[in-house]
mmCIF file of C-alpha atoms in Angstrom:
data_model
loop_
_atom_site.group_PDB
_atom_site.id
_atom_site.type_symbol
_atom_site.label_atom_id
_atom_site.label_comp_id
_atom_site.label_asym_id
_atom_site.label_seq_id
_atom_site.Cartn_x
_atom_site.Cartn_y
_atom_site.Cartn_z
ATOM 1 C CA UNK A 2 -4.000 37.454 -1.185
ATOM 2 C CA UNK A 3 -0.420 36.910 -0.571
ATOM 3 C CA UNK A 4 -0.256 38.682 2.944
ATOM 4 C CA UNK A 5 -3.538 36.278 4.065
ATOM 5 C CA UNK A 6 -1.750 33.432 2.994
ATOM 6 C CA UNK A 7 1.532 34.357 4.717
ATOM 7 C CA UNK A 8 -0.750 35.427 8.173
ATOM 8 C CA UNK A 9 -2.121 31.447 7.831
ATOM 9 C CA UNK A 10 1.060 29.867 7.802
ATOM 10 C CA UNK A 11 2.426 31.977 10.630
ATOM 11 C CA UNK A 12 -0.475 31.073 12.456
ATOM 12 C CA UNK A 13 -0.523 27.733 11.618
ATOM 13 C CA UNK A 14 3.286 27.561 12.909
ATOM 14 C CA UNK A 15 2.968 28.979 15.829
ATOM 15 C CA UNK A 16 -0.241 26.530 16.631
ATOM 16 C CA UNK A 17 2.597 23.428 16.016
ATOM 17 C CA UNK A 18 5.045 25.398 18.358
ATOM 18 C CA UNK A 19 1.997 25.763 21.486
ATOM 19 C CA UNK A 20 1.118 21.878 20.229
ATOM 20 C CA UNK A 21 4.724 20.697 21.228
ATOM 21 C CA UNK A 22 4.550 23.055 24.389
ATOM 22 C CA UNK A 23 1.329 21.518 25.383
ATOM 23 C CA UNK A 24 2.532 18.035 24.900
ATOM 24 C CA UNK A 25 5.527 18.922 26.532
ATOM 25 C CA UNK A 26 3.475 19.666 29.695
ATOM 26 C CA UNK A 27 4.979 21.347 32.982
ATOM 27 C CA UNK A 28 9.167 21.077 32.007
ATOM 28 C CA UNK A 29 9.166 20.692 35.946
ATOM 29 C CA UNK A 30 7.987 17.168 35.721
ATOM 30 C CA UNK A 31 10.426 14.208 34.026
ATOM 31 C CA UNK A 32 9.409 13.619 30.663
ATOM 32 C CA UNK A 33 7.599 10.065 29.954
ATOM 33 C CA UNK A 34 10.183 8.490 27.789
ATOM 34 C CA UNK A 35 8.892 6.026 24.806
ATOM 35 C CA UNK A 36 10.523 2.947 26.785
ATOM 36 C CA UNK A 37 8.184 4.167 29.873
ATOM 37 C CA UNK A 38 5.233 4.210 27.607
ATOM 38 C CA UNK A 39 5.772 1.129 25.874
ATOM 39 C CA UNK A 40 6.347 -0.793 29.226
ATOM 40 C CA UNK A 41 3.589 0.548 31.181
ATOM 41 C CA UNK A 42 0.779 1.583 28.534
ATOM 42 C CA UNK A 43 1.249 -1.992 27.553
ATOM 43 C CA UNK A 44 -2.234 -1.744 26.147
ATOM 44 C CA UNK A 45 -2.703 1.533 24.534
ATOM 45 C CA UNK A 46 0.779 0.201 22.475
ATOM 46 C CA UNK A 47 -1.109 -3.134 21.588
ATOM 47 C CA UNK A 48 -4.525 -1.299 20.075
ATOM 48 C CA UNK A 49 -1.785 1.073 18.536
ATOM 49 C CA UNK A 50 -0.387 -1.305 16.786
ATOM 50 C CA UNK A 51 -3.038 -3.524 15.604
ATOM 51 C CA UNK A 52 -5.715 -0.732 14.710
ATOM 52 C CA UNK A 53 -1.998 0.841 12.513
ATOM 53 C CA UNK A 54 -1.486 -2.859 11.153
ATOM 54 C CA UNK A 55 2.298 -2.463 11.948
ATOM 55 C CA UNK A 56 3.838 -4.471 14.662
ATOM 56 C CA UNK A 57 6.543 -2.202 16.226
ATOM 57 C CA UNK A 58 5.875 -1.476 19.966
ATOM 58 C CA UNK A 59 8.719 1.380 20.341
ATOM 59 C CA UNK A 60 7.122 3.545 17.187
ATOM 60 C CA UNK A 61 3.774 3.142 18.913
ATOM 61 C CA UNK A 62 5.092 3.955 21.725
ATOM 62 C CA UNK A 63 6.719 7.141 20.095
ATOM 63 C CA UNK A 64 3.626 8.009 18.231
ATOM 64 C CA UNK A 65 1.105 8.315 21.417
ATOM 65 C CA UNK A 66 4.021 10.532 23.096
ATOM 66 C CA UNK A 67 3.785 12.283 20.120
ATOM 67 C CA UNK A 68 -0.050 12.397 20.120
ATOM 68 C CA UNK A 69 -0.288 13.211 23.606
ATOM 69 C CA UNK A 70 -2.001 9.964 24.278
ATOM 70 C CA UNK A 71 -4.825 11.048 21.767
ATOM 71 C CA UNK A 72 -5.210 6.664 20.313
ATOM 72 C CA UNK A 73 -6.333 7.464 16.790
ATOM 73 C CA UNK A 74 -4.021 10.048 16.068
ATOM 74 C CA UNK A 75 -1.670 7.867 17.323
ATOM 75 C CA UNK A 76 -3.283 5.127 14.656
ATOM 76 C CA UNK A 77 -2.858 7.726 11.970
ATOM 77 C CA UNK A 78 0.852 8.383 12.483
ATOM 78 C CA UNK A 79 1.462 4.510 12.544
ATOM 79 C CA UNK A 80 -0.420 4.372 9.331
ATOM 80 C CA UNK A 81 1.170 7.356 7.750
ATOM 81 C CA UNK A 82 4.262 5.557 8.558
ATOM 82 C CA UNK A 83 3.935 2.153 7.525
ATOM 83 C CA UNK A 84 3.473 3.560 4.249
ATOM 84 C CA UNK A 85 6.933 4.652 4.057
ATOM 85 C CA UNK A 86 8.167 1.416 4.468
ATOM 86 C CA UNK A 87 9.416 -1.061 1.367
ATOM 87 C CA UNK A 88 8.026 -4.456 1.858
ATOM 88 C CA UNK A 89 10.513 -7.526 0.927
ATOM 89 C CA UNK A 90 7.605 -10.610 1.077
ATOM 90 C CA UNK A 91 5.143 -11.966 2.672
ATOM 91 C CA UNK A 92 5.228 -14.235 5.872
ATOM 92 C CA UNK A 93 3.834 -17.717 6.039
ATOM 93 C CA UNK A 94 0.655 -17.972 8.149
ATOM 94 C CA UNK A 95 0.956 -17.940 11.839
ATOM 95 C CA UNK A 96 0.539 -21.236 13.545
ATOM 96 C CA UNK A 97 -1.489 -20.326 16.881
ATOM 97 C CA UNK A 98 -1.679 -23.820 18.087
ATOM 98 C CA UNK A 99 2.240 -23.456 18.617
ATOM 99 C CA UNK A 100 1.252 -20.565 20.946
ATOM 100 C CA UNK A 101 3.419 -19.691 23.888
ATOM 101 C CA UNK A 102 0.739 -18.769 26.194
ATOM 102 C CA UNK A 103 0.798 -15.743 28.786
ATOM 103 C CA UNK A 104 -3.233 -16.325 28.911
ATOM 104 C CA UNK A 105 -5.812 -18.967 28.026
ATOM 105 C CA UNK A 106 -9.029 -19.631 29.027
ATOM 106 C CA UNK A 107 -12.415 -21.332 27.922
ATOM 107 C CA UNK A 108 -16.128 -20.603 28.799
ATOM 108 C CA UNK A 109 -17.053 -23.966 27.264
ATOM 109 C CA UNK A 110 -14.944 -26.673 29.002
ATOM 110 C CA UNK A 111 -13.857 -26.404 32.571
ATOM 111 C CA UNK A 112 -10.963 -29.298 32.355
ATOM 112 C CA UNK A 113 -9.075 -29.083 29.620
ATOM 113 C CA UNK A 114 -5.171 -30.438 28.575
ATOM 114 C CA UNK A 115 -3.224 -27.696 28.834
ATOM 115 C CA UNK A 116 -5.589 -26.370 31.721
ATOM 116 C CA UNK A 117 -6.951 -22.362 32.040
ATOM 117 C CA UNK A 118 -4.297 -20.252 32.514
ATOM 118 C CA UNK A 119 -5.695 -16.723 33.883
ATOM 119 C CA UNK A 120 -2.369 -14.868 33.202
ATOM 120 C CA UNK A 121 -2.275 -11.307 33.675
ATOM 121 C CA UNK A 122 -6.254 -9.674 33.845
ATOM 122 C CA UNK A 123 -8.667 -7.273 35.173
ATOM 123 C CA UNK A 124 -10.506 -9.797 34.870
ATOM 124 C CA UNK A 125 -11.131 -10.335 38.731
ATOM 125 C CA UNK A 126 -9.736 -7.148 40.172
ATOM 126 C CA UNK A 127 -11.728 -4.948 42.666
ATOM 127 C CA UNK A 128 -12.491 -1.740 40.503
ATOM 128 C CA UNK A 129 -10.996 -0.220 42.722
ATOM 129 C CA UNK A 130 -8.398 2.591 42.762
ATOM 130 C CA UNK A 131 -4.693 1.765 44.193
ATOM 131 C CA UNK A 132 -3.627 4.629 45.932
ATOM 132 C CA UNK A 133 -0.755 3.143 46.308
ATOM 133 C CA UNK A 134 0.446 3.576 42.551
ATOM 134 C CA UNK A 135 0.457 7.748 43.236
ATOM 135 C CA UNK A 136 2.691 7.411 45.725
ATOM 136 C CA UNK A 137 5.323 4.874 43.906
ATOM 137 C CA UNK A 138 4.196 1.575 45.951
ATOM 138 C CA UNK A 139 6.062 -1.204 45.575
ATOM 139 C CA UNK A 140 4.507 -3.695 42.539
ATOM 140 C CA UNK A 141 4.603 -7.872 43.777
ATOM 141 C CA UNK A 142 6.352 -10.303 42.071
ATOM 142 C CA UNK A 143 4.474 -12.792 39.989
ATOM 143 C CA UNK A 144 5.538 -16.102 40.446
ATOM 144 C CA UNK A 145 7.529 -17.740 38.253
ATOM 145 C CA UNK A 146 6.043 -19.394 35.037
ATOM 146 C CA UNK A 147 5.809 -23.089 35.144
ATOM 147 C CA UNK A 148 4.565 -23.826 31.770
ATOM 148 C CA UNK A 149 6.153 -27.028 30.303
ATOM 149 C CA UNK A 150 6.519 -25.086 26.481
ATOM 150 C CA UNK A 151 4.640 -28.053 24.761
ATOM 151 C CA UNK A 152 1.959 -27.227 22.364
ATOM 152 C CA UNK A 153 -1.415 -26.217 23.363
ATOM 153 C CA UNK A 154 -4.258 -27.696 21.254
ATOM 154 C CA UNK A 155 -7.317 -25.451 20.363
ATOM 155 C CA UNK A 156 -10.168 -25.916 22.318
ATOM 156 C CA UNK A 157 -12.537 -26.321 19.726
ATOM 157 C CA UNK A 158 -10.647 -29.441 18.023
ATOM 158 C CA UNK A 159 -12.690 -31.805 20.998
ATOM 159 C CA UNK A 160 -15.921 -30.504 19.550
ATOM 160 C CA UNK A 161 -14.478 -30.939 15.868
ATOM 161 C CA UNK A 162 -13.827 -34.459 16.273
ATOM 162 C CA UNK A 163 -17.679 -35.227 17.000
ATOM 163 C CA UNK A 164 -18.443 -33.130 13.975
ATOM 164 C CA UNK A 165 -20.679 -30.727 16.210
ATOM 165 C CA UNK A 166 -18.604 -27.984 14.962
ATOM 166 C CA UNK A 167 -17.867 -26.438 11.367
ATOM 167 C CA UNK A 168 -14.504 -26.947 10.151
ATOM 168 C CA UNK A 169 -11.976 -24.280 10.251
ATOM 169 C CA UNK A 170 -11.710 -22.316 6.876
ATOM 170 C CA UNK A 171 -8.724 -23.500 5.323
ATOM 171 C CA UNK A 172 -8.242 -20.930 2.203
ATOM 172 C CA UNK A 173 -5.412 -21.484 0.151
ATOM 173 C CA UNK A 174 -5.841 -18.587 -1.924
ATOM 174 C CA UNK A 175 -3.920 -15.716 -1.034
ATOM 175 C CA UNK A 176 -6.735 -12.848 0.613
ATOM 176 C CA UNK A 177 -6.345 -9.635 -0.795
ATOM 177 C CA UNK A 178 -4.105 -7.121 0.927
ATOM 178 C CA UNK A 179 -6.505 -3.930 2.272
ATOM 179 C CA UNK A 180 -3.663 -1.719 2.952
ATOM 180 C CA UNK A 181 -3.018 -1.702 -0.524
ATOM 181 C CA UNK A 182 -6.500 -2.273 -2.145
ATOM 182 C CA UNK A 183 -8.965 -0.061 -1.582
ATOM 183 C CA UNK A 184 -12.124 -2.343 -0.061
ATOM 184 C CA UNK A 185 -14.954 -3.422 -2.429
ATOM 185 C CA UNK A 186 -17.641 -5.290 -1.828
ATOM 186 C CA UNK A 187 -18.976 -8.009 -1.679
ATOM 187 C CA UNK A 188 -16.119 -8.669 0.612
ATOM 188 C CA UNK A 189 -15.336 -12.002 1.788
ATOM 189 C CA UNK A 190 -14.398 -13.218 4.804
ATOM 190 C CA UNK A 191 -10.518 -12.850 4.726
ATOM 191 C CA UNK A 192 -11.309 -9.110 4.245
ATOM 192 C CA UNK A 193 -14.164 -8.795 6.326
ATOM 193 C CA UNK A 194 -11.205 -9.971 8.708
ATOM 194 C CA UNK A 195 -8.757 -7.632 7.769
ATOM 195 C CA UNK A 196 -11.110 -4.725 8.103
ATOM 196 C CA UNK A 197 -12.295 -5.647 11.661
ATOM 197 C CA UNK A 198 -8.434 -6.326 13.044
ATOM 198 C CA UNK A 199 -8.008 -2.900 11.909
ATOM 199 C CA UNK A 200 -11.587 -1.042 12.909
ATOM 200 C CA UNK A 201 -11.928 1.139 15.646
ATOM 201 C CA UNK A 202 -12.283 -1.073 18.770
ATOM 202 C CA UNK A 203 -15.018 1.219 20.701
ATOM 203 C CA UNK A 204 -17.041 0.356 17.012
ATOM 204 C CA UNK A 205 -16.340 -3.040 16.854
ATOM 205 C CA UNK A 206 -17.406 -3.198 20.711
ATOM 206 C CA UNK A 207 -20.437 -1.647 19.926
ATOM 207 C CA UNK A 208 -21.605 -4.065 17.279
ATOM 208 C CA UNK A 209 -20.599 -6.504 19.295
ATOM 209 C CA UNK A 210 -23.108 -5.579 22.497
ATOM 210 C CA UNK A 211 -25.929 -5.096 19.599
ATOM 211 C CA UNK A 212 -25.970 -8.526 18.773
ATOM 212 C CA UNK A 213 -25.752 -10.262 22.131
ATOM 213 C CA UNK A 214 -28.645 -7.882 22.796
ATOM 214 C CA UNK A 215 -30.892 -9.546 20.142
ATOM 215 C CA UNK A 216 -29.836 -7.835 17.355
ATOM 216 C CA UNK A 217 -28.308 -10.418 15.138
ATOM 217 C CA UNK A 218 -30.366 -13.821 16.696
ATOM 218 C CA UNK A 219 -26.774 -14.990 17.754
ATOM 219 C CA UNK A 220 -26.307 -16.417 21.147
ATOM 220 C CA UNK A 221 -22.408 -16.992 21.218
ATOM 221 C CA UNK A 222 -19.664 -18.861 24.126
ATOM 222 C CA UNK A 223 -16.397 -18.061 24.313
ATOM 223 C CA UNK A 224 -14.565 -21.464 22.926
ATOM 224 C CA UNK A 225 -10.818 -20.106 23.625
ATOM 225 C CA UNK A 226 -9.370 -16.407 24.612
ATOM 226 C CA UNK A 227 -5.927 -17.171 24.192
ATOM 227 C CA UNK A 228 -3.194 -14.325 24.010
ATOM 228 C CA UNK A 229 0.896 -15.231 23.664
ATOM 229 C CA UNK A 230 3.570 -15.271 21.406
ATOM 230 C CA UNK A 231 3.910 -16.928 18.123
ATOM 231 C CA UNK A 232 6.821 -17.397 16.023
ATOM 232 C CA UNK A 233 6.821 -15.767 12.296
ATOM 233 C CA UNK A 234 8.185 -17.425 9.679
ATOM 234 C CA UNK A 235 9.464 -16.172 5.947
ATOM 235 C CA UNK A 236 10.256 -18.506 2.856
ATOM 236 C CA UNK A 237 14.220 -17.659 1.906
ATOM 237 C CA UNK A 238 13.876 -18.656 -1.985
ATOM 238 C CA UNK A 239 17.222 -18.804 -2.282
ATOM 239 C CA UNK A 240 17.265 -21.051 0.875
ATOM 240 C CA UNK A 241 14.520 -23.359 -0.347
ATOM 241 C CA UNK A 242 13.073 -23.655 3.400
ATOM 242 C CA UNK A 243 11.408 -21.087 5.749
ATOM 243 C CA UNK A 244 13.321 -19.491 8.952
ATOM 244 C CA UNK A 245 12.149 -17.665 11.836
ATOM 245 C CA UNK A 246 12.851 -14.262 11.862
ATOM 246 C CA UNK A 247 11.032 -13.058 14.696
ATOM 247 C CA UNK A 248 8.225 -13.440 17.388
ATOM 248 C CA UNK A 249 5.105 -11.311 17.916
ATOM 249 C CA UNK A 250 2.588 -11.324 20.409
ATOM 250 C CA UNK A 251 -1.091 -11.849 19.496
ATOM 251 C CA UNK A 252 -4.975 -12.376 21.114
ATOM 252 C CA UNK A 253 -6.626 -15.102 19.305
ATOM 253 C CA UNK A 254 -10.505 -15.937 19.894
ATOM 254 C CA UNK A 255 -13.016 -18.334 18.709
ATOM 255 C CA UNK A 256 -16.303 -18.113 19.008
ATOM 256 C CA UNK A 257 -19.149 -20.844 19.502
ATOM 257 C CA UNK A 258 -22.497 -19.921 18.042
ATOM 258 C CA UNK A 259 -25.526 -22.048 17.828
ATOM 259 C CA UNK A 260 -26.519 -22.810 14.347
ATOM 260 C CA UNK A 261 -30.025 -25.220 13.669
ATOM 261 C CA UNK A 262 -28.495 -26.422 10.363
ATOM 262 C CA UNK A 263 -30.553 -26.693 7.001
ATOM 263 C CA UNK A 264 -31.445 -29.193 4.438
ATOM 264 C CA UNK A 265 -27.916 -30.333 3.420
ATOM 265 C CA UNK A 266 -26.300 -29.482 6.853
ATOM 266 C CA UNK A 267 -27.153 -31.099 10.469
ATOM 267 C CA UNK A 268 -27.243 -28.899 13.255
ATOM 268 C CA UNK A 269 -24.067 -27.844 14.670
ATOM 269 C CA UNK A 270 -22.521 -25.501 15.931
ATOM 270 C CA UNK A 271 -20.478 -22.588 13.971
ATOM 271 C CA UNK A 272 -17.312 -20.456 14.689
ATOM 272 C CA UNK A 273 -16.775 -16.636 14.942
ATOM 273 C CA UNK A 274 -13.112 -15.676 14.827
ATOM 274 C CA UNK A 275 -11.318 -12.576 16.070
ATOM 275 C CA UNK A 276 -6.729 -12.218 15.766
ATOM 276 C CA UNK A 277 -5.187 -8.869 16.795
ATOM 277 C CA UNK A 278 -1.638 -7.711 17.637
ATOM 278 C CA UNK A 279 -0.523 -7.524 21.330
ATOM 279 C CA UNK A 280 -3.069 -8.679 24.346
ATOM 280 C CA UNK A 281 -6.153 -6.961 23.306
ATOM 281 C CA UNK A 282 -8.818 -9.364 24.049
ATOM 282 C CA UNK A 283 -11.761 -7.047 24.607
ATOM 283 C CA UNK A 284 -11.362 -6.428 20.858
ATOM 284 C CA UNK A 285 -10.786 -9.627 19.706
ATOM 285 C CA UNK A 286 -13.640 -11.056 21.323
ATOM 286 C CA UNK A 287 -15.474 -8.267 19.900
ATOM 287 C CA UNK A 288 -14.314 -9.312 16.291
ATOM 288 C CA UNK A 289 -15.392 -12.865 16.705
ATOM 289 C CA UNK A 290 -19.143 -12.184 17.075
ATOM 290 C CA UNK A 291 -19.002 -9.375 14.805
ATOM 291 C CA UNK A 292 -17.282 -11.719 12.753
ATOM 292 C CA UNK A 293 -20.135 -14.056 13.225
ATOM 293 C CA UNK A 294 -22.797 -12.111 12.780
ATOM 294 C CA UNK A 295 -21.240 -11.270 9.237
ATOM 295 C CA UNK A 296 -21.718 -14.624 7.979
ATOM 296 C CA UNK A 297 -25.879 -14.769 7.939
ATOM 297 C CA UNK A 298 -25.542 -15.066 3.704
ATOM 298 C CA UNK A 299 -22.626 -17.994 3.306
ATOM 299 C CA UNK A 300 -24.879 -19.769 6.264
ATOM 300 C CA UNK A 301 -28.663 -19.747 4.745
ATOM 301 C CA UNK A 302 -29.487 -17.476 7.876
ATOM 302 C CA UNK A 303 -32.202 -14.870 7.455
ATOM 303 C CA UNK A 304 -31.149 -11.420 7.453
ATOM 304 C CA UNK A 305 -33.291 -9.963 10.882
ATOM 305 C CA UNK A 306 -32.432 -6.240 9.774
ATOM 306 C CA UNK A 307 -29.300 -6.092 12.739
ATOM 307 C CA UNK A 308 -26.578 -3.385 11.935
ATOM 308 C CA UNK A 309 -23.831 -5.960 12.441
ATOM 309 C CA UNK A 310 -25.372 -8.147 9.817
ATOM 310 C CA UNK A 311 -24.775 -5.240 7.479
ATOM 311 C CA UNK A 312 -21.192 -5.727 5.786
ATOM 312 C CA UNK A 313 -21.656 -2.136 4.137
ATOM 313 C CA UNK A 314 -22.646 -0.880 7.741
ATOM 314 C CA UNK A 315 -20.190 -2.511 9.528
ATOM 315 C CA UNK A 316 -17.009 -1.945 6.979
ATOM 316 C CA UNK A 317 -17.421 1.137 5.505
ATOM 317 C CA UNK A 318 -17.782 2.897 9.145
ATOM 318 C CA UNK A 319 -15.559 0.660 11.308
ATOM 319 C CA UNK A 320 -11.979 2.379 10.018
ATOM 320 C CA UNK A 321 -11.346 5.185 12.840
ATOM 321 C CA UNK A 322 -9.164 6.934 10.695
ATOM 322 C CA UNK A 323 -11.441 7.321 7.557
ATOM 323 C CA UNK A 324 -14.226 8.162 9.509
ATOM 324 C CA UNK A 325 -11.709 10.802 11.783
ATOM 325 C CA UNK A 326 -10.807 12.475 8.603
ATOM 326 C CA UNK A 327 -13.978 12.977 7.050
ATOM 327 C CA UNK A 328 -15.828 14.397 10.270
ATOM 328 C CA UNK A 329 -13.137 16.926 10.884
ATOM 329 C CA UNK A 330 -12.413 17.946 7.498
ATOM 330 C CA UNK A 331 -16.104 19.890 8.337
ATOM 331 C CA UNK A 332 -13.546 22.091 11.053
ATOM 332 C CA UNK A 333 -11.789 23.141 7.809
ATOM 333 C CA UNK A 334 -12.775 26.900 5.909
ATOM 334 C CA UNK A 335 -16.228 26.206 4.491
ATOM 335 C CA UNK A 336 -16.594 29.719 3.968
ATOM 336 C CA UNK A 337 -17.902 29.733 0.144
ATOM 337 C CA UNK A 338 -20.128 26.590 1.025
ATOM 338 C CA UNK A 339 -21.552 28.465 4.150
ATOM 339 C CA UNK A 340 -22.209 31.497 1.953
ATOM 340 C CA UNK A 341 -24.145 29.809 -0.738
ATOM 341 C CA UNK A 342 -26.597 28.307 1.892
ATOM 342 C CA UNK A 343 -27.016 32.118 3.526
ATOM 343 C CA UNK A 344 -28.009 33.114 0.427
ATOM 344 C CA UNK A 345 -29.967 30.912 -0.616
ATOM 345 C CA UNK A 346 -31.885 30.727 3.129
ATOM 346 C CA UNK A 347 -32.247 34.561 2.507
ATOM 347 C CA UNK A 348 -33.728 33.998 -0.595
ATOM 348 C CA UNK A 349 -36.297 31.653 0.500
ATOM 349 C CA UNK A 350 -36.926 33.715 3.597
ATOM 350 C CA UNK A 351 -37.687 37.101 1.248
ATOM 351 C CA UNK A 352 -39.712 34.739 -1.092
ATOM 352 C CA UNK A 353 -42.132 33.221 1.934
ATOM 353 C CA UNK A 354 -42.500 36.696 3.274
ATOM 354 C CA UNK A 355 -43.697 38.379 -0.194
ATOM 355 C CA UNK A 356 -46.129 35.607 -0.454
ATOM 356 C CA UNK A 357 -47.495 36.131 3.144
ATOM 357 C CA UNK A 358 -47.917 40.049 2.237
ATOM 358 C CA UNK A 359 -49.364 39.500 -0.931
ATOM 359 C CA UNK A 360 -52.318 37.066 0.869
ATOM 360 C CA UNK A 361 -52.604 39.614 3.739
ATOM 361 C CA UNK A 362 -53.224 41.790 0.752
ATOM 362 C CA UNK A 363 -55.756 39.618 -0.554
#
């Protein structure tokens, strides 16, 4: 017993040592550094970072070099991380109206004070591939950003002020913390939230498509895709005020669904909301009407049978990580498992066959 379990650990040592050498690649080629990746995989660092809920673009950066660009087991190290990590207080809510915005636009009102800024999208690119990047092209110069720095008011405040849309939840509660507390249900909003910044954004995209297909009776507009940087602010009690102590960079959507009202509420319309770290806007648009979709019970909407109506459905399996852990665990020695079913398929087998010779007997 001994010498098999000293033959596994070699074994599993030398798999870490061809891991590294694999990673490592041909030693002919530079080695990506983690200011390389964090510059120029802009994007893979941002769903890094929100899906590991820990704002820190160099230790993304580090853990997809270390993952060998494999996302979720980037996620994972994140997460392992951010564990590690004492936490000193908690920051007073963003204020995404005071938005310095890279990008901003709205599928709801053409003219609007502030105006559509595209900023920096695929959004009307070719598809195409640009040959020009394998061979080191040169990359053009954006012009210089004119913005005047004043604040940019949310989009949906014009339809607020005609009371044709629901107000804004305003909570002042504190929301529970899910990377401390396991989630429960029934979950409300605030943590139906926290799960989706953090689910898996092909998921989340998924659920998403279902219910513009039909699946959730929600027809839904893009009010505002905005994505910039926001200041972040912490109360000093010693101080008696808050201070800044740093910026971070965020995607911020809202959502505009139809909703026919009921027999206390007129019809208006109602919100879906989706915030996530860095400029990932194909999952926080995906959050909003996921989001949305969520809120059938708190709305006196009829439950059509949709996945993304189901908060069980939709929570429990949206975490990448949880459900990463549990499907490979099944790669993992299930030798005494495996030989319990033989046996017991054997058994059955030897049973059916003495009944077939005992009526061929017959």
């Amino acid at each position: 017993m001994y010498v098999a379990v000293k033959g596994g650990e070699r074994a599993i040592n030398n798999a870490h040592d061809w891991l590294a050498e694999e990673r490592r690649g041909d030693p002919s080629i530079a080695e990506l550094s983690v200011a390389q990746i964090r510059e120029q995989l802009a994007l893979a660092v941002n769903r890094v970072m929100s899906e590991g809920s820990l704002f820190d673009p160099d230790l993304a950066a580090l853990a997809i070099k270390q993952s060998r660009g494999d996302l979720i087991e980037a996620i994972f190290l994140i997460r392992a991380y951010r564990t590690t990590m004492p936490r000193f207080g908690a920051t007073a809510p963003i204020d995404t109206g005071k938005m310095a915005c890279d990008r901003r636009i709205s599928a709801t009102f053409k003219d609007l004070p502030g105006g559509q800024i595209l900023g920096p999208t695929f959004d009307y690119t070719h598809r195409l591939l640009d040959f020009k990047l394998a061979a080191d092209g040169e990359v053009p110069q954006a012009p210089e950003d004119d913005a005047s720095g004043a604040d940019v008011p949310h989009v949906l405040g014009f339809l607020n002020r005609e009371d044709l849309i629901e107000e804004a939840g305003t909570e002042d509660t504190s929301p529970p913390d899910l990377t401390r507390e396991p989630l429960e249900l029934p979950a409300d909003r605030a943590l139906r939230l926290q799960v989706l910044t953090r689910a898996d954004e092909g998921f989340t995209l998924s659920m998403a498509y279902s219910t513009q297909r039909g699946y959730a009776r929600n027809h839904a507009f893009v009010g505002e895709l905005r994505i910039g940087t926001v200041s972040v602010e912490m109360d000093i009690p010693e101080l008696g005020f808050a201070i800044e102590i740093g910026e971070i960079t965020v995607t911020e959507c809202e959502t505009v669904n139809q909703f026919k009202g009921s027999k206390t509420e007129p019809p208006r319309f109602t919100r879906g909301y989706g915030l996530v770290f860095g400029q990932t806007e194909r999952k926080a648009i995906s959050m909003a009407l996921v989001d949305r979709a969520l809120r059938w019970e708190e709305l006196g909407e009829d439950f059509v049978g949709a996945p993304a109506q189901d908060a069980e459905f939709v929570l429990y399996h949206a975490d990448n990580i949880q459900a990463t852990g549990f499907l490979e665990h099944i790669k993992l020695p299930h030798y005494v498992d495996f030989q319990a079913e033989l046996e017991l398929v054997r058994k059955m087998r030897a049973e059916a066959g003495a009944d077939k010779a005992a009526e061929a007997a017959e």
